[in-house]
Amino acid sequence: MSAFAFANPAILLALVSLPVIWWLLRLTPPKPRAEAFPPLAVLARVLKREETPAQSPWWLTLLRMLLAAAVIFALADPVVNQRTTALATGPLVLLIDNSWAAAGDWDRRLETANALIDDAEAQDRPVSLAFTADLTHDAVPADATRAREKLLAATVKPLLPDRARAIEAIRAALNGQPPGTIAFLTDGIATGENDATLTDLAALKPGELRLIEGDGASSLALTAVANGTETMSVTASRLNGAPAAAFTLTAQDGQGRPIANGTLNFAPGETIATGTVAAPFEMRNDFARVSVEGLANAGTVHLLDDGFKRRRVALLSGQVGDEFQPLLSPLYYINRALQPYADLIEPKVADLAQSIPEILSSNPSVIIMADIGRLPEETYAPLQRWIANGGTLIRFAGPRLAAAPADDPLVPVVLRQGERALGGALSWAEPQPLADFPKTGPFAGMARPDGILVKRQVLAEPTPDLAERTWASLADGTPLVTTRAVNGGRIVLFHVSAEATWSDLPISGQFVEMLRRIVQLSRSGGATAEAGGATTAEALPPFRLLDAKGALIADTGTAKPLDPRRDLTKTASTFDNPPGLYGSEDGFTALNLLPSGAVLKPLLPAPSGTAVLREALIGKQAWSAKPALFTLAFLLLMADTLIVLFMNGAFARRLRQAGRATAALLLIAGAVALMPLPEARADDSKPGDDVLMDRLTNTHLAYVVTGEPDVDRISEQGLNGLTEYLTYRTTLEPAPPVGVDITKDELAVFPIIYWPISATAPMPSAAAINRIDAYMRSGGTVLFDTRDQFSALDQSGATSPNGERLQEILANLDIPPLEPVPGDHVLTKAFYLLSSFPGRYSGSPLWIEARQEARNAGATASQGDGVSPIMITGNDFAGAWAIDANSAPVLPTVPPDEMQREYAFRTGVNIMMYMLTGNYKADQVHVPALLERLGQ
């Protein structure tokens, strides 16, 4: 079989006349020349009888030579796909790849096989036929009619070829008889590193061995899919790596609807490439399959199951992280470990009573709690329902969990009170390493981590089922990770903290893999609406299988159940388990054609000394190139004619006219281009921007406008007095104070807002309270002044009307625990040394955010640089600061004491320094070391 031949090759001898044609074409008559009057000069030239021949240009001669050659080749009648029908003596053996890669050119394979069967019938030779993707073979040589029937019944299978089995069937069918021609219609892809197909065929000692291949352009397979943080990456391998190629990736949902597209680009010579499909997290979780557009076979489709989908993981912590010391944050290592594999969400509010319902409303797959001991009572019931409906709760130990009640329903095992630490009552002689991971848990197969030591942990009470609930343990047998199934969900506990204070686990690579595996066990779409148990079957029945075109069909045929314990990413499909989905509508596992990381490689060559005739698949029919060559000759003739007319000046006048018109158009276009365009200016400023810019460039003290003239007047006069005092006593020179409307003014430009509480003023709206709450969370501070000299926040029955109004306001704010200013707090030494914080009155303490962790170490840096977002007093600061136009006090202190007013001003100065500088005074212990370093 030959892809190209000449029907009349003898005519090609006319090519030897091309040099003669070249010589004749080079000789042309001289070009006519125009002569000017007088007539005598013309007559004198006419008398000349001898003329010298001129030569035509070389490129024109070459054009005419090509014309002559095209005519000669057309007369020789070249034919494409002209077949060679001769076969070697003996049975014709057809070994045909009907595997996944044959889907693109299966019709051409059938046509080629039919043509070979016709040749065998014409030469009276039996035909042995075998297909490499069939489970059973009937390769006994038979007549052409029987061979055509078998060929007509053959189909492409979405499987890898098993050529060794097919060749063994041919060997058994021939029964020692040497074959004549063996025609191997192959996709050209090796079945493994040691593919010996051609060697096995040569061992049959055929009279002729033909290797018939397609072009390999469609031999491409998707080998891996990874769901990244922002995009989905798709890895593909192709057989033909010579040309550059670009493909379109299409992601479809479970209904087969395309919902996203991506690109896959191969560079020249590249056989492996990675493409991307960019889509939001929620959309990528709806992907059910990825395919290559334009290539429909089982290899260009990659099925996705729940293991592919990114889980939504919510993170909760018992303490607020410090952005300046992230390595001490409980969620830092968890965040770094899961960020590449999951969609992480954190609550917008610190109050667990608000943040937990907010998280549950987003339907997460996993909730991780780092050192949270006691939860708000109202949150236990919704959390337990969420777990029972399929949620996974992962908890980490810490001081708070160690002190939590032993009957906590959200831990998988009963915990002992306290913790086990070096030097404690239940201490080790030395830190403990980890033991080997059990073979039955999610960590099965992971190597035991070396170099990880545990210094502290919470202990579990011994119970009969403790070993069954243990996923990881220490070398001494105490549990490290325990679990408990709750209906459709699960609770998991790490008995160490989430940061590196209790153990080295969070800073190890095993921590990443352990968390990833636990998260993958959760439901991909979060908890279900109804509770239901989830059972793990011993074997997954075939649910939907791929056909040869890459479509999912319900016909499972002879497919057998799939063992779920196998690592399907490293497993190739087989006859027993073809590619598809295994399980049921409630849950399934995807088995793809090729294992992850597979590479398409060409067939290994035949052994030396074996003659292999390589051929291509025939087209639909043989066709002649004669019409195309005659058409080319005609076009060359027309080009020659136009060139001769142009050289003789036939188009000169028209070209001059066209040139003048073109020049005029260019001049007009240039004039238009040089015309000045009207300038357009857009004013995007908004009303009030000038006021906002003034407040941004200057420091203003602000007070809340209550709507009561007397209260607002005293607030303004009080802040005026404090502004004047700050200007006189400090380097801070604030601008005049500003009254703010908390319902509409921008609050973020003020470091502190003074709010005088009045029971007779209108109650702020919920929207206004929310704006104040957002202001406090973003770093601002609100100084509430009830002006009633109250001494406690929890006195029942003795609260003033202003205090009751404050309680109504605070009931809608997410405020931290409060305490009176400790004696060593920064506020006591921010500028002046103070032991109390009087105003017009002196009996009320100044309440600020409680810093429990700073009891023993002074005011330690924390979120917001240690600045409390809230202050509460009843001492009427503004009444003590208020001055009139002559700088005279407006209201007397109670009792009358000008020294109390002086201390009230000093309190205001300390508050402003605290607002603007934070907790820098807490670092004064380091001043000697700093001075020594500076050489002072």
Short mmCIF file of N, CA, C and O in Angstrom, two decimals, residues 432-492:
data_model
loop_
_atom_site.label_atom_id
_atom_site.label_comp_id
_atom_site.label_asym_id
_atom_site.label_seq_id
_atom_site.Cartn_x
_atom_site.Cartn_y
_atom_site.Cartn_z
N GLN A 432 8.06 12.82 74.09
CA GLN A 432 7.71 11.57 73.43
C GLN A 432 7.64 11.75 71.91
O GLN A 432 7.05 12.71 71.41
N PRO A 433 8.19 10.79 71.15
CA PRO A 433 8.01 10.80 69.69
C PRO A 433 6.70 10.14 69.31
O PRO A 433 5.98 9.60 70.17
N LEU A 434 6.41 10.14 68.02
CA LEU A 434 5.19 9.52 67.53
C LEU A 434 5.43 8.05 67.24
O LEU A 434 6.53 7.64 66.89
N ALA A 435 4.36 7.25 67.37
CA ALA A 435 4.41 5.85 67.00
C ALA A 435 4.01 5.69 65.54
O ALA A 435 3.57 6.64 64.88
N ASP A 436 4.15 4.47 65.00
CA ASP A 436 3.71 4.20 63.63
C ASP A 436 2.21 4.41 63.52
O ASP A 436 1.45 4.10 64.45
N PHE A 437 1.78 4.90 62.37
CA PHE A 437 0.36 5.12 62.15
C PHE A 437 -0.35 3.79 61.96
O PHE A 437 0.17 2.88 61.30
N PRO A 438 -1.56 3.63 62.50
CA PRO A 438 -2.31 2.38 62.29
C PRO A 438 -2.62 2.16 60.82
O PRO A 438 -2.69 3.10 60.03
N LYS A 439 -2.84 0.91 60.45
CA LYS A 439 -3.10 0.56 59.06
C LYS A 439 -4.57 0.70 58.68
O LYS A 439 -4.92 0.49 57.52
N THR A 440 -5.41 1.06 59.64
CA THR A 440 -6.85 1.12 59.35
C THR A 440 -7.38 2.54 59.29
O THR A 440 -8.48 2.76 58.80
N GLY A 441 -6.66 3.54 59.75
CA GLY A 441 -7.15 4.91 59.77
C GLY A 441 -6.81 5.66 58.50
O GLY A 441 -6.23 5.13 57.55
N PRO A 442 -7.15 6.93 58.46
CA PRO A 442 -6.87 7.74 57.27
C PRO A 442 -5.38 8.02 57.07
O PRO A 442 -4.97 8.42 55.99
N PHE A 443 -4.56 7.79 58.13
CA PHE A 443 -3.13 8.03 57.99
C PHE A 443 -2.38 6.77 57.56
O PHE A 443 -1.14 6.76 57.56
N ALA A 444 -3.10 5.73 57.19
CA ALA A 444 -2.46 4.49 56.76
C ALA A 444 -1.61 4.75 55.52
O ALA A 444 -2.02 5.43 54.60
N GLY A 445 -0.42 4.20 55.54
CA GLY A 445 0.50 4.38 54.43
C GLY A 445 1.49 5.51 54.63
O GLY A 445 2.50 5.58 53.93
N MET A 446 1.22 6.41 55.58
CA MET A 446 2.16 7.49 55.86
C MET A 446 3.32 6.95 56.69
O MET A 446 3.13 6.14 57.60
N ALA A 447 4.52 7.40 56.37
CA ALA A 447 5.69 6.98 57.13
C ALA A 447 5.67 7.63 58.50
O ALA A 447 5.20 8.75 58.67
N ARG A 448 6.17 6.90 59.48
CA ARG A 448 6.23 7.47 60.83
C ARG A 448 7.18 8.66 60.83
O ARG A 448 8.33 8.56 60.43
N PRO A 449 6.70 9.81 61.25
CA PRO A 449 7.56 11.00 61.20
C PRO A 449 8.68 10.94 62.23
O PRO A 449 8.46 10.60 63.40
N ASP A 450 9.86 11.25 61.79
CA ASP A 450 11.02 11.30 62.69
C ASP A 450 11.30 12.75 63.09
O ASP A 450 11.09 13.67 62.31
N GLY A 451 11.79 12.91 64.29
CA GLY A 451 12.17 14.25 64.74
C GLY A 451 11.04 15.06 65.32
O GLY A 451 11.22 16.23 65.66
N ILE A 452 9.84 14.48 65.44
CA ILE A 452 8.70 15.18 66.03
C ILE A 452 8.55 14.75 67.48
O ILE A 452 8.40 13.56 67.77
N LEU A 453 8.60 15.71 68.40
CA LEU A 453 8.51 15.42 69.82
C LEU A 453 7.32 16.16 70.41
O LEU A 453 7.04 17.31 70.03
N VAL A 454 6.63 15.49 71.32
CA VAL A 454 5.47 16.07 71.99
C VAL A 454 5.85 16.34 73.44
O VAL A 454 6.29 15.44 74.16
N LYS A 455 5.68 17.61 73.87
CA LYS A 455 6.06 18.01 75.23
C LYS A 455 4.86 18.15 76.16
O LYS A 455 4.99 18.03 77.37
N ARG A 456 3.68 18.43 75.60
CA ARG A 456 2.47 18.57 76.40
C ARG A 456 1.31 17.98 75.62
O ARG A 456 1.29 18.00 74.39
N GLN A 457 0.30 17.49 76.32
CA GLN A 457 -0.88 16.95 75.67
C GLN A 457 -2.00 16.84 76.69
O GLN A 457 -1.76 16.88 77.91
N VAL A 458 -3.23 16.71 76.18
CA VAL A 458 -4.35 16.38 77.05
C VAL A 458 -4.54 14.87 76.96
O VAL A 458 -4.37 14.26 75.91
N LEU A 459 -4.87 14.26 78.06
CA LEU A 459 -4.96 12.81 78.15
C LEU A 459 -6.41 12.34 78.06
O LEU A 459 -7.34 13.03 78.50
N ALA A 460 -6.60 11.17 77.49
CA ALA A 460 -7.92 10.55 77.40
C ALA A 460 -8.07 9.50 78.49
O ALA A 460 -7.13 8.77 78.82
N GLU A 461 -9.28 9.44 79.05
CA GLU A 461 -9.57 8.39 80.03
C GLU A 461 -9.61 7.03 79.32
O GLU A 461 -10.18 6.91 78.23
N PRO A 462 -9.00 6.00 79.91
CA PRO A 462 -9.04 4.68 79.27
C PRO A 462 -10.46 4.14 79.17
O PRO A 462 -11.20 4.12 80.15
N THR A 463 -10.84 3.73 77.99
CA THR A 463 -12.15 3.12 77.75
C THR A 463 -11.95 1.90 76.85
O THR A 463 -10.93 1.80 76.16
N PRO A 464 -12.91 0.97 76.83
CA PRO A 464 -12.74 -0.23 75.99
C PRO A 464 -12.57 0.07 74.51
O PRO A 464 -11.90 -0.68 73.80
N ASP A 465 -13.18 1.14 74.03
CA ASP A 465 -13.11 1.42 72.60
C ASP A 465 -12.10 2.52 72.27
O ASP A 465 -12.12 3.08 71.17
N LEU A 466 -11.19 2.84 73.20
CA LEU A 466 -10.23 3.92 72.95
C LEU A 466 -9.29 3.57 71.78
O LEU A 466 -8.98 4.44 70.96
N ALA A 467 -8.85 2.33 71.70
CA ALA A 467 -7.95 1.94 70.61
C ALA A 467 -8.64 2.07 69.25
O ALA A 467 -8.01 2.47 68.26
N GLU A 468 -9.94 1.73 69.19
CA GLU A 468 -10.66 1.84 67.92
C GLU A 468 -10.82 3.29 67.49
O GLU A 468 -10.91 3.58 66.29
N ARG A 469 -10.87 4.19 68.46
CA ARG A 469 -11.06 5.60 68.15
C ARG A 469 -9.75 6.35 67.95
O ARG A 469 -9.77 7.56 67.73
N THR A 470 -8.64 5.66 68.06
CA THR A 470 -7.33 6.33 67.96
C THR A 470 -6.80 6.21 66.54
O THR A 470 -6.64 5.11 66.01
N TRP A 471 -6.51 7.35 65.93
CA TRP A 471 -5.93 7.40 64.58
C TRP A 471 -4.41 7.57 64.63
O TRP A 471 -3.73 7.21 63.68
N ALA A 472 -3.89 8.12 65.70
CA ALA A 472 -2.45 8.29 65.85
C ALA A 472 -2.14 8.34 67.34
O ALA A 472 -2.97 8.79 68.14
N SER A 473 -0.96 7.86 67.71
CA SER A 473 -0.59 7.80 69.12
C SER A 473 0.88 8.09 69.26
O SER A 473 1.65 8.12 68.29
N LEU A 474 1.29 8.28 70.52
CA LEU A 474 2.69 8.51 70.84
C LEU A 474 3.39 7.18 71.09
O LEU A 474 2.76 6.11 71.15
N ALA A 475 4.69 7.26 71.26
CA ALA A 475 5.46 6.03 71.46
C ALA A 475 5.07 5.31 72.73
O ALA A 475 5.21 4.08 72.83
N ASP A 476 4.57 6.05 73.74
CA ASP A 476 4.16 5.39 74.98
C ASP A 476 2.73 4.88 74.93
O ASP A 476 2.21 4.38 75.93
N GLY A 477 2.06 4.99 73.78
CA GLY A 477 0.72 4.45 73.61
C GLY A 477 -0.40 5.42 73.89
O GLY A 477 -1.57 5.10 73.65
N THR A 478 -0.11 6.61 74.40
CA THR A 478 -1.18 7.59 74.66
C THR A 478 -1.66 8.17 73.34
O THR A 478 -0.88 8.41 72.42
N PRO A 479 -2.96 8.43 73.21
CA PRO A 479 -3.49 8.91 71.93
C PRO A 479 -2.99 10.31 71.57
O PRO A 479 -2.86 11.18 72.44
N LEU A 480 -2.75 10.50 70.30
CA LEU A 480 -2.42 11.81 69.76
C LEU A 480 -3.59 12.39 68.97
O LEU A 480 -3.88 13.58 69.06
N VAL A 481 -4.28 11.53 68.19
CA VAL A 481 -5.45 11.93 67.43
C VAL A 481 -6.54 10.89 67.67
O VAL A 481 -6.32 9.70 67.46
N THR A 482 -7.70 11.35 68.14
CA THR A 482 -8.83 10.45 68.38
C THR A 482 -10.02 10.94 67.58
O THR A 482 -10.09 12.10 67.16
N THR A 483 -11.00 10.03 67.41
CA THR A 483 -12.15 10.35 66.58
C THR A 483 -13.39 9.64 67.11
O THR A 483 -13.29 8.65 67.84
N ARG A 484 -14.54 10.16 66.71
CA ARG A 484 -15.82 9.52 67.03
C ARG A 484 -16.81 9.88 65.95
O ARG A 484 -16.96 11.06 65.58
N ALA A 485 -17.47 8.87 65.39
CA ALA A 485 -18.50 9.08 64.37
C ALA A 485 -19.81 9.43 65.05
O ALA A 485 -20.20 8.81 66.04
N VAL A 486 -20.48 10.43 64.52
CA VAL A 486 -21.78 10.86 65.03
C VAL A 486 -22.76 10.89 63.86
O VAL A 486 -22.76 11.84 63.07
N ASN A 487 -23.54 9.83 63.73
CA ASN A 487 -24.46 9.69 62.60
C ASN A 487 -23.68 9.87 61.29
O ASN A 487 -22.78 9.11 61.00
N GLY A 488 -23.99 10.91 60.53
CA GLY A 488 -23.31 11.11 59.26
C GLY A 488 -22.04 11.92 59.36
O GLY A 488 -21.34 12.10 58.35
N GLY A 489 -21.71 12.42 60.56
CA GLY A 489 -20.54 13.27 60.71
C GLY A 489 -19.48 12.66 61.60
O GLY A 489 -19.51 11.47 61.94
N ARG A 490 -18.54 13.50 62.01
CA ARG A 490 -17.39 12.99 62.75
C ARG A 490 -16.77 14.12 63.58
O ARG A 490 -16.77 15.29 63.18
N ILE A 491 -16.26 13.73 64.78
CA ILE A 491 -15.51 14.64 65.63
C ILE A 491 -14.09 14.10 65.73
O ILE A 491 -13.88 12.92 66.01
N VAL A 492 -13.10 14.96 65.51
CA VAL A 492 -11.68 14.58 65.57
C VAL A 492 -10.99 15.52 66.54
O VAL A 492 -11.23 16.73 66.52
#
